[in-house]
């Protein structure tokens, strides 16, 4: 169990905030699959929220079934940030997170996100203002620093702890790195050794086994996962099974198809055509990484123009893949599960088509 202030989580695994991804539909899907302790909303601009921008307010709706849920806010003005925090508390979020790690230019130029790592006195003022305004658990998510010459995560971590933050999460890259290179988990271990409050590690979890590996290697209290949750939404459930010493549940193609179709139907029914279309396209690309023929589908959907055609294409795709599975293996094929030069391990036609974790990672290279 992971305890962040007064919040007790059944699992130490957390869905990392991802703009454009961790919306109410995706959070619900992840929550329903299980194994996740806390889900996080896409980041919310404190400016837009406190000015009452309708789109931002809409983004903040959530279902009770998603909880425990954390809402992440960003901004540079302590007063607006604390006003935004109060709204977050009032609408019933279980925790609030301050973004001090976003490396996007748009956010950095507004002196928010990772830019706050370059101005620790402003960072302190923001944390202090938010802390004094809300009672719900408060966390801060940051990176190693702005760049290799300005690595100051230990200072920021101590500052957070001193100001009454209940936990910190660190993506172990600098802002300049964006997503390049590798997350340096050894620095998560440094942070954990330095602080008494819970430390959550983040960066480059790819397989269910990576969750436990990060916890063992760094001593961190919990793990945030972003990108891998989109290519494999079952990753939390699988990692949680590992943590409990149980067998890792395998995911069949039928289950994968049902999840994708359910997600897309939800979007199509609930969102405007353009928004639904845009989201479905983004998710289709990510969801089909690692699937046999996934690349073919991704190319095909480039030219699709409507949500209904999209759904048909996805359903057809799975029908075809499932039909291929039932065919006898071609001459010279090896027994499924054993890698061969003739048929790489990432194309598991024929064996009940379980998508095992190794397939998920192999698929990324597709
Ligand atoms: C599409 C996308 C959107 C993201 N949006 C946010 C965000 O709103 N707030 C945030 O703190 N981090 C955001 N991140 C960073 C992730 O939360 C996470 O820190 C990063 O992807 C590293 O973790 P991973 O290797 O598990 O993906 C985003 C990442 C991606 C790929």
XYZ file of C-alpha atoms and ligand atoms in Angstrom:
397
model
C 0.000 0.000 0.000
C 1.178 3.515 -0.792
C 0.243 6.354 1.532
C 0.391 9.928 0.238
C -0.696 12.149 3.104
C -4.151 10.941 4.082
C -4.608 9.041 0.818
C -4.110 5.275 1.018
C -3.638 3.553 -2.316
C -4.103 -0.191 -2.832
C -1.389 -0.259 -5.424
C 1.796 1.850 -5.669
C 1.321 2.197 -9.422
C 0.076 5.479 -10.815
C -1.161 6.541 -14.244
C 1.070 9.498 -15.113
C -0.620 12.644 -16.418
C -0.571 12.912 -20.204
C -2.118 15.849 -22.024
C -4.488 14.652 -24.720
C -4.351 11.097 -23.391
C -5.426 10.741 -19.756
C -8.923 12.067 -20.375
C -11.982 10.643 -18.614
C -12.374 7.804 -21.128
C -8.823 6.554 -20.928
C -8.714 6.907 -17.146
C -11.874 4.872 -16.885
C -10.444 2.165 -19.100
C -7.288 1.951 -17.024
C -9.253 1.932 -13.791
C -11.597 -0.796 -15.002
C -8.700 -3.026 -16.044
C -7.300 -2.806 -12.515
C -3.913 -2.777 -10.817
C -3.612 1.012 -10.736
C -3.537 2.864 -7.419
C -4.119 6.406 -8.626
C -5.086 7.902 -11.970
C -4.113 11.421 -12.978
C -5.948 13.866 -15.186
C -4.348 15.720 -18.103
C -2.730 18.898 -16.804
C -5.019 21.852 -16.207
C -4.000 25.456 -16.750
C -4.616 27.451 -13.589
C -5.105 30.534 -15.774
C -7.850 28.930 -17.848
C -9.488 27.320 -14.856
C -9.651 30.467 -12.780
C -10.894 32.470 -15.778
C -13.692 29.952 -16.214
C -12.734 28.738 -19.697
C -15.456 26.264 -20.619
C -13.202 23.753 -22.342
C -11.002 23.528 -19.238
C -13.966 23.103 -16.938
C -15.285 20.326 -19.204
C -11.919 18.589 -19.119
C -12.181 18.401 -15.351
C -15.278 16.244 -15.159
C -14.697 12.742 -13.872
C -16.694 9.728 -12.793
C -16.734 8.481 -9.219
C -15.562 5.093 -10.491
C -12.247 6.623 -11.563
C -11.261 7.506 -8.025
C -8.811 7.794 -6.411
C -7.981 10.572 -8.849
C -5.388 13.299 -8.823
C -5.693 16.538 -10.776
C -2.530 18.241 -11.953
C -2.428 22.021 -12.342
C 0.204 24.274 -13.833
C 0.908 27.970 -13.834
C 3.296 30.626 -12.630
C 1.125 32.821 -10.444
C 0.865 31.689 -6.805
C -2.519 33.351 -6.332
C -4.072 31.803 -9.426
C -2.502 28.450 -8.590
C -4.010 28.508 -5.118
C -7.404 29.575 -6.510
C -7.203 26.708 -8.989
C -6.222 24.323 -6.198
C -9.284 25.281 -4.240
C -11.506 24.499 -7.216
C -9.779 21.134 -7.583
C -10.479 20.362 -3.940
C -14.081 21.531 -4.189
C -14.893 19.297 -7.139
C -13.797 16.270 -5.124
C -10.365 15.270 -6.398
C -8.511 12.984 -4.004
C -5.184 14.716 -4.524
C -3.690 17.662 -6.338
C -0.412 17.713 -8.204
C 1.657 20.719 -9.275
C 3.415 20.405 -12.598
C 7.045 21.516 -12.417
C 8.294 19.217 -15.127
C 6.594 20.107 -18.395
C 9.291 20.888 -20.985
C 6.887 22.097 -23.713
C 7.892 25.503 -25.056
C 4.419 26.911 -24.693
C 4.460 26.157 -20.964
C 8.112 27.079 -20.413
C 7.621 30.465 -22.099
C 4.853 31.167 -19.625
C 7.428 30.431 -16.885
C 5.438 27.437 -15.687
C 6.119 23.685 -15.758
C 9.830 22.873 -15.748
C 10.691 26.601 -15.880
C 9.915 26.662 -12.166
C 12.995 24.494 -11.608
C 14.951 27.543 -12.755
C 13.298 29.762 -10.155
C 13.074 27.911 -6.894
C 11.894 30.943 -4.969
C 8.837 31.206 -7.239
C 8.427 27.444 -6.961
C 8.398 27.801 -3.172
C 5.821 30.596 -3.293
C 3.547 28.495 -5.461
C 3.844 25.427 -3.269
C 3.280 27.490 -0.147
C 0.220 29.238 -1.581
C -1.340 25.983 -2.735
C -0.508 24.155 0.492
C -2.119 26.825 2.616
C -5.290 26.671 0.533
C -6.112 22.955 0.359
C -6.289 20.062 2.773
C -6.222 17.237 0.229
C -2.857 15.541 -0.342
C -0.509 17.655 -2.416
C 2.203 16.298 -4.687
C 4.699 17.917 -7.050
C 5.957 16.341 -10.255
C 9.281 17.484 -11.630
C 12.326 16.478 -13.659
C 16.042 16.341 -12.823
C 16.507 20.005 -13.643
C 16.503 22.272 -16.659
C 19.580 20.724 -18.274
C 22.772 18.844 -17.397
C 24.297 21.987 -15.906
C 21.279 22.813 -13.799
C 20.376 19.563 -12.083
C 18.636 20.678 -8.886
C 16.004 18.053 -8.131
C 17.370 17.488 -4.622
C 16.910 21.182 -3.775
C 13.403 21.181 -5.187
C 12.569 17.926 -3.398
C 13.736 19.339 -0.040
C 11.812 22.535 -0.674
C 8.645 20.563 -1.324
C 9.102 18.531 1.822
C 9.753 21.653 3.915
C 6.586 23.271 2.577
C 4.342 20.379 3.528
C 4.036 18.556 0.211
C 2.909 14.962 0.785
C 4.842 13.270 -1.998
C 6.937 13.988 -5.076
C 7.200 12.313 -8.459
C 10.286 12.622 -10.607
C 10.718 11.911 -14.290
C 14.420 11.142 -14.318
C 15.359 13.268 -17.335
C 16.169 16.947 -17.642
C 13.743 19.301 -19.363
C 16.227 19.779 -22.185
C 16.290 16.048 -22.791
C 12.526 16.050 -23.364
C 12.131 12.304 -24.037
C 15.541 11.536 -25.515
C 18.225 9.391 -23.936
C 17.389 7.249 -20.967
C 15.803 8.107 -17.659
C 18.510 7.922 -14.990
C 16.949 5.808 -12.263
C 20.015 6.159 -10.021
C 18.950 9.762 -9.418
C 15.527 8.616 -8.258
C 17.449 6.585 -5.655
C 19.309 9.764 -4.616
C 16.040 11.598 -4.182
C 14.572 8.755 -2.149
C 17.627 8.719 0.138
C 17.290 12.477 0.649
C 13.592 12.792 1.454
C 11.288 11.382 4.098
C 8.070 11.933 2.118
C 7.058 9.353 -0.520
C 9.032 9.474 -3.744
C 7.495 8.162 -6.946
C 9.809 7.261 -9.784
C 9.026 7.887 -13.426
C 10.593 7.300 -16.808
C 11.011 4.415 -19.211
C 8.811 1.769 -17.659
C 8.168 -0.530 -20.599
C 7.301 -3.938 -19.208
C 5.344 -5.013 -16.125
C 8.603 -6.280 -14.596
C 10.095 -2.775 -14.875
C 7.802 -1.493 -12.099
C 9.362 -3.802 -9.554
C 12.833 -3.315 -10.993
C 12.530 0.449 -10.514
C 11.287 0.008 -6.950
C 14.098 -2.414 -6.126
C 16.822 -0.356 -7.754
C 15.766 3.017 -6.368
C 13.845 2.221 -3.189
C 11.063 4.499 -4.477
C 7.622 4.186 -2.925
C 5.617 4.168 -6.117
C 5.921 4.253 -9.877
C 4.296 6.533 -12.440
C 3.744 5.176 -15.914
C 2.894 7.177 -18.990
C 3.539 5.993 -22.527
C 3.608 2.265 -21.862
C 0.052 2.465 -20.504
C -1.178 3.501 -23.923
C 0.479 0.724 -25.867
C -0.461 -1.737 -23.128
C -3.350 -0.543 -20.920
C -3.124 -3.860 -19.006
C 0.360 -3.012 -17.771
C -0.801 -1.963 -14.292
C -2.814 -5.113 -13.828
C 0.129 -7.211 -15.000
C 2.626 -5.394 -12.779
C 0.307 -5.660 -9.806
C 0.039 -9.416 -10.361
C 3.840 -9.633 -10.362
C 3.969 -7.590 -7.168
C 1.594 -10.041 -5.516
C 3.600 -13.002 -6.765
C 0.785 -14.083 -9.094
C 0.937 -15.111 -12.744
C 0.983 -12.192 -15.153
C -2.383 -12.173 -16.949
C -2.023 -12.572 -20.689
C -4.118 -10.493 -23.007
C -5.853 -12.051 -25.965
C -6.404 -10.319 -29.269
C -10.149 -10.477 -28.644
C -9.712 -8.612 -25.380
C -7.574 -6.044 -27.104
C -10.101 -5.610 -29.877
C -12.939 -5.226 -27.373
C -11.034 -2.601 -25.434
C -10.192 -0.556 -28.517
C -13.714 -0.732 -29.887
C -15.229 0.114 -26.504
C -12.925 3.109 -26.132
C -13.628 4.383 -29.631
C -17.391 3.914 -29.298
C -17.305 5.832 -26.028
C -15.479 8.661 -27.733
C -17.773 8.620 -30.743
C -20.895 8.750 -28.548
C -19.656 11.382 -26.127
C -17.497 13.812 -28.051
C -18.042 16.075 -31.028
C -17.148 14.429 -34.352
C -13.880 16.349 -34.806
C -12.639 15.772 -31.256
C -13.626 12.123 -31.344
C -11.966 11.683 -34.712
C -8.743 13.302 -33.584
C -8.567 11.249 -30.393
C -9.443 7.980 -32.065
C -6.717 8.526 -34.622
C -4.134 9.218 -31.927
C -5.128 6.212 -29.871
C -5.404 3.870 -32.840
C -1.772 4.575 -33.630
C -0.656 3.872 -30.090
C -2.929 0.941 -29.345
C -1.860 -1.019 -32.402
C 1.858 -0.875 -31.767
C 3.100 -4.421 -31.509
C 0.046 -5.985 -33.101
C 0.562 -8.240 -36.084
C -0.239 -6.066 -39.090
C -0.586 -3.005 -36.872
C 1.587 -0.949 -39.171
C -0.698 -1.772 -42.098
C -3.700 -0.535 -40.146
C -1.929 2.637 -39.076
C -1.098 3.424 -42.691
C -4.643 2.717 -43.797
C -6.290 4.939 -41.227
C -4.311 7.942 -42.405
C -6.817 8.388 -45.221
C -9.989 7.759 -43.211
C -12.189 10.800 -42.787
C -15.043 9.789 -40.492
C -15.462 8.167 -37.102
C -17.835 5.503 -38.417
C -15.377 4.465 -41.164
C -12.697 4.347 -38.537
C -14.640 1.954 -36.350
C -15.413 -0.262 -39.331
C -11.754 -0.346 -40.304
C -10.643 -1.303 -36.807
C -13.276 -4.036 -36.576
C -12.295 -5.382 -40.022
C -8.673 -5.340 -39.031
C -9.256 -7.494 -35.988
C -11.552 -9.825 -37.862
C -8.772 -10.409 -40.349
C -6.086 -10.892 -37.712
C -8.268 -13.293 -35.764
C -9.105 -15.242 -38.931
C -5.398 -15.508 -39.778
C -4.785 -17.027 -36.377
C -7.054 -19.948 -37.092
C -5.208 -20.902 -40.289
C -2.708 -23.759 -40.032
C 0.862 -22.467 -39.710
C 2.698 -22.083 -43.034
C 5.270 -24.724 -43.979
C 8.526 -24.141 -42.162
C 6.906 -22.190 -39.358
C 8.064 -22.927 -35.863
C 5.961 -23.741 -32.830
C 4.440 -20.510 -31.535
C 6.350 -18.951 -28.693
C 9.740 -20.096 -30.027
C 11.484 -17.320 -31.910
C 12.596 -18.074 -35.434
C 14.208 -16.166 -38.243
C 11.266 -17.105 -40.447
C 8.651 -15.697 -38.133
C 9.724 -13.209 -35.507
C 8.423 -13.700 -31.979
C 6.393 -10.502 -32.157
C 3.908 -12.097 -34.575
C 2.215 -14.745 -32.461
C -0.425 -16.023 -34.886
C -1.848 -19.337 -33.985
C -1.326 -19.959 -30.290
C -4.489 -18.414 -28.958
C -2.831 -15.129 -29.791
C -1.970 -14.123 -26.283
C -0.196 -10.817 -26.280
C 2.502 -11.320 -23.736
C 4.540 -8.471 -22.251
C 7.531 -9.242 -24.440
C 5.355 -8.757 -27.482
C 4.363 -5.350 -26.228
C 7.934 -4.206 -26.072
C 8.960 -5.847 -29.292
C 6.086 -4.128 -31.017
C 7.391 -0.683 -30.277
C 10.090 -1.107 -32.844
C 7.532 -1.752 -35.532
C 1.579 12.709 -24.802
C 2.180 13.048 -23.463
C 1.598 14.036 -22.684
C 2.148 14.355 -21.433
N 1.517 15.283 -20.645
C 1.972 15.509 -19.385
C 1.273 16.371 -18.494
O 0.209 16.931 -18.809
N 1.798 16.561 -17.249
C 2.956 15.942 -16.842
O 3.390 16.142 -15.710
N 3.624 15.115 -17.662
C 3.148 14.873 -18.902
N 3.790 13.985 -19.698
C 4.949 13.256 -19.175
C 4.518 11.911 -18.561
O 3.626 12.077 -17.492
C 5.743 11.143 -18.058
O 6.375 11.915 -17.081
C 6.738 10.831 -19.184
O 6.070 10.375 -20.332
C 7.772 9.787 -18.737
O 7.141 8.609 -18.340
P 7.025 7.312 -19.296
O 8.434 6.947 -19.711
O 6.377 6.271 -18.435
O 6.191 7.716 -20.477
C 3.293 13.680 -20.956
C 3.874 12.697 -21.767
C 3.332 12.368 -23.000
C 3.982 11.291 -23.823
